[in-house]
CSV table of C-alpha atoms in Angstrom, one decimal:
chain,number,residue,atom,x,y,z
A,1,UNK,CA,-0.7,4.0,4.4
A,2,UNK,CA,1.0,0.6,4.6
A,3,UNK,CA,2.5,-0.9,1.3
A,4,UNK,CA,2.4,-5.2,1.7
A,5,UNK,CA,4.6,-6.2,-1.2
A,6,UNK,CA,6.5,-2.9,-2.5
A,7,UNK,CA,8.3,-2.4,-5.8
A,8,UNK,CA,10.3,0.5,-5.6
A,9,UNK,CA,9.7,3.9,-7.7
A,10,UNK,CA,12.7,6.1,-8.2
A,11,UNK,CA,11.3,9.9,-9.3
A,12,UNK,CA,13.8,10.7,-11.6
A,13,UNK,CA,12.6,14.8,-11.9
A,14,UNK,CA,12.8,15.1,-8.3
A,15,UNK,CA,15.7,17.0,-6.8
A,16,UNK,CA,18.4,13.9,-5.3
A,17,UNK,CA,18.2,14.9,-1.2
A,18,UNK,CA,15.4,16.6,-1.8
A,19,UNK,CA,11.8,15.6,0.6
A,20,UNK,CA,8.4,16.9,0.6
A,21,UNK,CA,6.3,17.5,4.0
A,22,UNK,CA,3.3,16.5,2.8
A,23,UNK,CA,-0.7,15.9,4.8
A,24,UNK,CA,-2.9,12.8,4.9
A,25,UNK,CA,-5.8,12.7,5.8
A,26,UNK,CA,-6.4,10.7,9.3
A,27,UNK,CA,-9.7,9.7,8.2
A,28,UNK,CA,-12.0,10.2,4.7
A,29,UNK,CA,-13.9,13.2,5.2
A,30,UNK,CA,-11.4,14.8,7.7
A,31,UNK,CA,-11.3,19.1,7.0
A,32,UNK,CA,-8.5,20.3,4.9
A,33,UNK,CA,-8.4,23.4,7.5
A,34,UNK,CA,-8.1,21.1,11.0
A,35,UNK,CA,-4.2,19.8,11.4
A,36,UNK,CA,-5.3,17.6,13.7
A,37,UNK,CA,-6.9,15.7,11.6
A,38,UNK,CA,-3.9,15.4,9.3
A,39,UNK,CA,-0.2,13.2,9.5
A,40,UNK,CA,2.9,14.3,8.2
A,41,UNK,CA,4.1,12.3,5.2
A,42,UNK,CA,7.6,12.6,4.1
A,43,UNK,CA,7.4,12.4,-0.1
A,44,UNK,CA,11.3,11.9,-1.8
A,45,UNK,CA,12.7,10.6,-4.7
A,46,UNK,CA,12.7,6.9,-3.8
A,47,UNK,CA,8.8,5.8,-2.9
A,48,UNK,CA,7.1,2.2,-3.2
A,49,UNK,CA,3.6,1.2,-4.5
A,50,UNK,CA,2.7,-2.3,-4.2
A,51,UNK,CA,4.0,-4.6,-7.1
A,52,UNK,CA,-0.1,-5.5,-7.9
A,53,UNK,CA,-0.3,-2.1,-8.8
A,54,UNK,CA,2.3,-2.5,-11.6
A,55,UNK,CA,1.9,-4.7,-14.8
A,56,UNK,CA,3.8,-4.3,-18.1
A,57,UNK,CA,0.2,-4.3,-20.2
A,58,UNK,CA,-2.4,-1.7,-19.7
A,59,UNK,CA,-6.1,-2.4,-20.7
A,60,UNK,CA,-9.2,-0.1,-19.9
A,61,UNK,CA,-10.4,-1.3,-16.9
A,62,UNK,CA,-6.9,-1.2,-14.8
A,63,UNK,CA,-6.3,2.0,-13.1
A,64,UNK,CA,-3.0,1.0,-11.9
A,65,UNK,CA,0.5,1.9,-12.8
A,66,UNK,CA,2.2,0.9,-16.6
A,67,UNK,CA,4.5,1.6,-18.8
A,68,UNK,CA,3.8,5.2,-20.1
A,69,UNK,CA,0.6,5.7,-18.3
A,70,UNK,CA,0.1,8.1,-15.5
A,71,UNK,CA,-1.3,7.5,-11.9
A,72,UNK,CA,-1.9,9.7,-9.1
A,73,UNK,CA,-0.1,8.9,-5.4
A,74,UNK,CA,-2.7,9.3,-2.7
A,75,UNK,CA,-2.3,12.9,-1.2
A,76,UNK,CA,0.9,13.6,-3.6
A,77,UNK,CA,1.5,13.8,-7.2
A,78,UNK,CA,0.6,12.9,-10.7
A,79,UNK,CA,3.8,10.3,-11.0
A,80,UNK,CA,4.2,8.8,-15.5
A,81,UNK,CA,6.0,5.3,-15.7
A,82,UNK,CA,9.0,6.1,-18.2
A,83,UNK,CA,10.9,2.9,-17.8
A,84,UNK,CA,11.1,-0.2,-16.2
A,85,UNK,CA,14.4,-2.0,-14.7
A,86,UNK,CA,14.6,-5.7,-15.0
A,87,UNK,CA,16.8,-8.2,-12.6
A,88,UNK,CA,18.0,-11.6,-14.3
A,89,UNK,CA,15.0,-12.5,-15.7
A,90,UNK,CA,12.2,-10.7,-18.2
A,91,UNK,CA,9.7,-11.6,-14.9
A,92,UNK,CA,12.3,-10.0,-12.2
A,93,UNK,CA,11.1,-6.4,-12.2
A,94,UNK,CA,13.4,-4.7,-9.5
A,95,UNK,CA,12.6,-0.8,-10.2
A,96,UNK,CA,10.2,1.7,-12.0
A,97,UNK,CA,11.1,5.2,-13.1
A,98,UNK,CA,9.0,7.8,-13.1
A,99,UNK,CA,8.2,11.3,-13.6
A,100,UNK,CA,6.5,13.2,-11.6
A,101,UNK,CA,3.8,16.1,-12.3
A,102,UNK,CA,4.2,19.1,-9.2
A,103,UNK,CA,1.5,21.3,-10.8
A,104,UNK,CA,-1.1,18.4,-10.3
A,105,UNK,CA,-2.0,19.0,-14.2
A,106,UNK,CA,-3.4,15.6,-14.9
A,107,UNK,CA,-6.9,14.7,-13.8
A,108,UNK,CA,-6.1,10.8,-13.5
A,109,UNK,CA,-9.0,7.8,-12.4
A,110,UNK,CA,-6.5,5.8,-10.9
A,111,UNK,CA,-5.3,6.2,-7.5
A,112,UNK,CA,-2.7,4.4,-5.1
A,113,UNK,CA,-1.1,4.3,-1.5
A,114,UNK,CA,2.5,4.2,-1.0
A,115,UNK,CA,5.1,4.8,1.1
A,116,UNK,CA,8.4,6.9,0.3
A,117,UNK,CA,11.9,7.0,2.0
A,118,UNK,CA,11.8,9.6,5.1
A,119,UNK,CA,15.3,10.5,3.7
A,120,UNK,CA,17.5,10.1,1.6
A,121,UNK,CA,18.9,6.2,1.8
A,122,UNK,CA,16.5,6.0,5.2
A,123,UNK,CA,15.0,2.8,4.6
A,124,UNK,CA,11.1,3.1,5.4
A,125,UNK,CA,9.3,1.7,8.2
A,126,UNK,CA,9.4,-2.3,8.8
A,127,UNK,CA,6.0,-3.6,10.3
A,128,UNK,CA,4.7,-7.2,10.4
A,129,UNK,CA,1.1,-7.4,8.7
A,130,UNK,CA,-1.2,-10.0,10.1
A,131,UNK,CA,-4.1,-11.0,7.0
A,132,UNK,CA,-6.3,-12.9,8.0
A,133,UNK,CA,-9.0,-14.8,5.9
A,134,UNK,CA,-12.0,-17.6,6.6
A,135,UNK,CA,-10.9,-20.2,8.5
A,136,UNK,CA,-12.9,-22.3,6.3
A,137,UNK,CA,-14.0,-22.7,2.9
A,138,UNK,CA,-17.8,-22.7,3.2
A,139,UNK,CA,-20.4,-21.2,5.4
A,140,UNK,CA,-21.7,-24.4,7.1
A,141,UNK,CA,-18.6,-26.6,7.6
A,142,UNK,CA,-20.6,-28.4,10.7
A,143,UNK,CA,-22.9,-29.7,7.6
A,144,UNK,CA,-19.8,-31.7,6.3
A,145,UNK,CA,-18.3,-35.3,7.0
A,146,UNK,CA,-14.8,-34.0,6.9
A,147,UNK,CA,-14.9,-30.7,8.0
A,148,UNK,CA,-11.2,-30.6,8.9
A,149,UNK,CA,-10.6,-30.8,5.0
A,150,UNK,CA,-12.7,-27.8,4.2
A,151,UNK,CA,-9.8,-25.7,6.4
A,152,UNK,CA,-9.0,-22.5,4.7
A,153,UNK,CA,-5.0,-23.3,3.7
A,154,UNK,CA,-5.1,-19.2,3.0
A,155,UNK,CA,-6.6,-18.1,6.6
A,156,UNK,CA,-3.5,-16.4,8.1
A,157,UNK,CA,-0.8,-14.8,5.9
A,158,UNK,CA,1.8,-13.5,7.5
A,159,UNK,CA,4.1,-10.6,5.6
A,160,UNK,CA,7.0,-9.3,7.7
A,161,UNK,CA,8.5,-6.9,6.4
A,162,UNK,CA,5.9,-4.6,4.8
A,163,UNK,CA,6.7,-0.8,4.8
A,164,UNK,CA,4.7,1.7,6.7
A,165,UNK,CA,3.8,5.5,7.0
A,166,UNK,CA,6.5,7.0,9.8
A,167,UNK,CA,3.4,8.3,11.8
A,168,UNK,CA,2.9,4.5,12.7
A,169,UNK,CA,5.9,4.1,14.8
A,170,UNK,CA,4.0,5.3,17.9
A,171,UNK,CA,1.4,2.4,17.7
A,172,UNK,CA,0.6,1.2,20.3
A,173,UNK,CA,-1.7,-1.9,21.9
A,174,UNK,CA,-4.8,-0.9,21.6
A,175,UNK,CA,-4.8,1.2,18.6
A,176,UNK,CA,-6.9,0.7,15.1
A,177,UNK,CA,-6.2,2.1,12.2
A,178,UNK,CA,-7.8,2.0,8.7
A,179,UNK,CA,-4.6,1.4,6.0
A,180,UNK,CA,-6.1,2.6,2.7
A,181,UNK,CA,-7.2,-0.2,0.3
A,182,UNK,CA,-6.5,-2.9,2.5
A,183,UNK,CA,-8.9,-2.9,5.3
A,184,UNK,CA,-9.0,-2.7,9.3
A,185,UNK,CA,-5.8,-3.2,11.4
A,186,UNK,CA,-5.3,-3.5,14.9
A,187,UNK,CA,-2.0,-3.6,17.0
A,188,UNK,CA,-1.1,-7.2,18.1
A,189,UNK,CA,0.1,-8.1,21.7
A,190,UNK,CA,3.6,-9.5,19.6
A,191,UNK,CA,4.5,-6.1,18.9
A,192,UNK,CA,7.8,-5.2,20.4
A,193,UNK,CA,9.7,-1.1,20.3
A,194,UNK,CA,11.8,-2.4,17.3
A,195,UNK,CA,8.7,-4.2,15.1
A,196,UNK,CA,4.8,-3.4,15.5
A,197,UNK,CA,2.6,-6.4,14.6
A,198,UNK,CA,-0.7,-5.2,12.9
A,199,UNK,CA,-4.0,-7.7,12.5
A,200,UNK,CA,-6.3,-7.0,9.9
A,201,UNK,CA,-9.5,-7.3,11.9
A,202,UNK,CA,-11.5,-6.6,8.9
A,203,UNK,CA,-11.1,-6.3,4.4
A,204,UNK,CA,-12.5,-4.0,2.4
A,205,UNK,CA,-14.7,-4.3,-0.4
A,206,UNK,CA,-11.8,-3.2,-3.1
A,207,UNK,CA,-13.4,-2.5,-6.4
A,208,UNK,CA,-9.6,-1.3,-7.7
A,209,UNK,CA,-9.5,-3.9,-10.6
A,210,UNK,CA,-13.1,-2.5,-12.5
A,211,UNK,CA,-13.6,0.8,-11.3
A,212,UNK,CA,-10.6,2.2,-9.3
A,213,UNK,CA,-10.1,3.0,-5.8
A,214,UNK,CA,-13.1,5.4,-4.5
C-alpha cells in the first residue's frame, strides 16, 4: 500500500507507543494460512489515508471517510471520524481523529489503503511516485493539423514524497508491484538506497466514487 497525498489520522483509543504487527495480503486471492504470501504491516496510533478519501459532507454514494461515519482500513480496523482539526483556514484540514473498533464489529462498504507510522514519531516511508497519463488528448492525433496542441499537459505527474508500506524499502530494479487502488508500478532506474522511484506502468479501473473499492 502506497498513500499519494496523505492526511494524517491520529487513533485516539489506541494505546500512545503502542503498534500492531499486522498481514497483507501480497496479492488478491493469496491464502490466509501461507505466510509467504503475506507482508508485515506495522498499524499505530498515527496512520494516513489519502486526503480524497476525506470530505467534510457525506452523501450515499461515497464510501470514503467523514465526519461521524465509519470506514474500514484495508487489512486493519473499523476506524469512526470523531473530529476534524483545521489549520488557518476553514479549507486547511491538517488532522482527523478517530476511533478505532478492535473487535471488527461494524460490517462497513467502504474500504481504504493507508499507511501508518512504524513507530512511534518514525516518520513513514518517503518514495517518489511516477503517474503517468496519455500523452495526448485523443486517439488519432496524426489526424490533426496541430497535433503538438493536442499534448496531454497532465501526462507525467510527479509526487515526491508519497508514503509507503516499510516492506517496500527493499525494491529493487526490476520489481512490480500492484499498490491497491492506484494501479501497476514498477521500479525506475532513478531510484537511489535513500529514495525508490516507482512508475505506474498501468491505472486501474477505480469504481471508489459509485460503488466502493472491490
Amino acid at each position: 500500500m502506497v498513500v499519494l497525498r496523505p492526511l494524517k489520522v491520529v487513533i485516539t483509543n489506541l494505546e500512545e507507543g503502542k503498534v500492531l504487527d499486522l498481514d497483507g495480503k501480497m496479492w488478491p486471492d493469496a491464502s490466509d494460512t501461507d505466510a509467504s504470501s503475506h507482508y508485515k504491516l506495522p498499524f499505530s496510533r498515527t496512520v494516513y489515508i489519502e486526503k480524497t478519501d476525506f470530505r467534510l459532507k457525506d452523501s450515499k454514494d461515497y464510501y470514503g471517510l467523514a465526519p461521524g461515519k465509519s470506514v474500514m482500513l484495508r487489512y486493519a480496523f473499523p476506524i469512526k471520524c470523531t473530529d476534524v482539526i483545521y489549520g488557518d483556514t476553514p479549507d486547511d484540514i491538517v488532522e482527523i481523529r478517530a476511533e478505532y473498533d478492535p473487535l471488527k464489529t461494524s460490517k462497513l462498504k467502504g474500504v481504504l489503503h493507508w499507511v501508518a507510522e512504524p513507530a512511534p514519531g518514525v516518520e513513514p516511508l518517503k518514495v517518489e511516485v511516477r503517474l503517468f497519463e496519455k500523452l495526448f488528448m485523443s486517439e488519432n492525433p496524426a489526424e490533426l493539423e496541430d497535433w503538438l496542441g493536442d499534448l496531454n499537459p497532465h501526462s507525467k505527474e510527479v509526487i515526491k514524497d508519497a508514503y509507503a508500506v516499510p516492506s517496500l524499502a527493499t525494491a529493487v530494479l526490476g520489481d512490480k508491484f500492484q499498490f491497491e487502488r492506484l494501479g501497476y508500478f514498477a521500479v525506475d532506474t532513478d531510484s537511489t538506497p535513500e529514495k525508490l522511484v516507482f512508475n505506474r506502468t498501468v491505472t486501474l479501473r477505480d469504481s471508489f466514487g459509485k460503488a466502493g473499492p472491490k
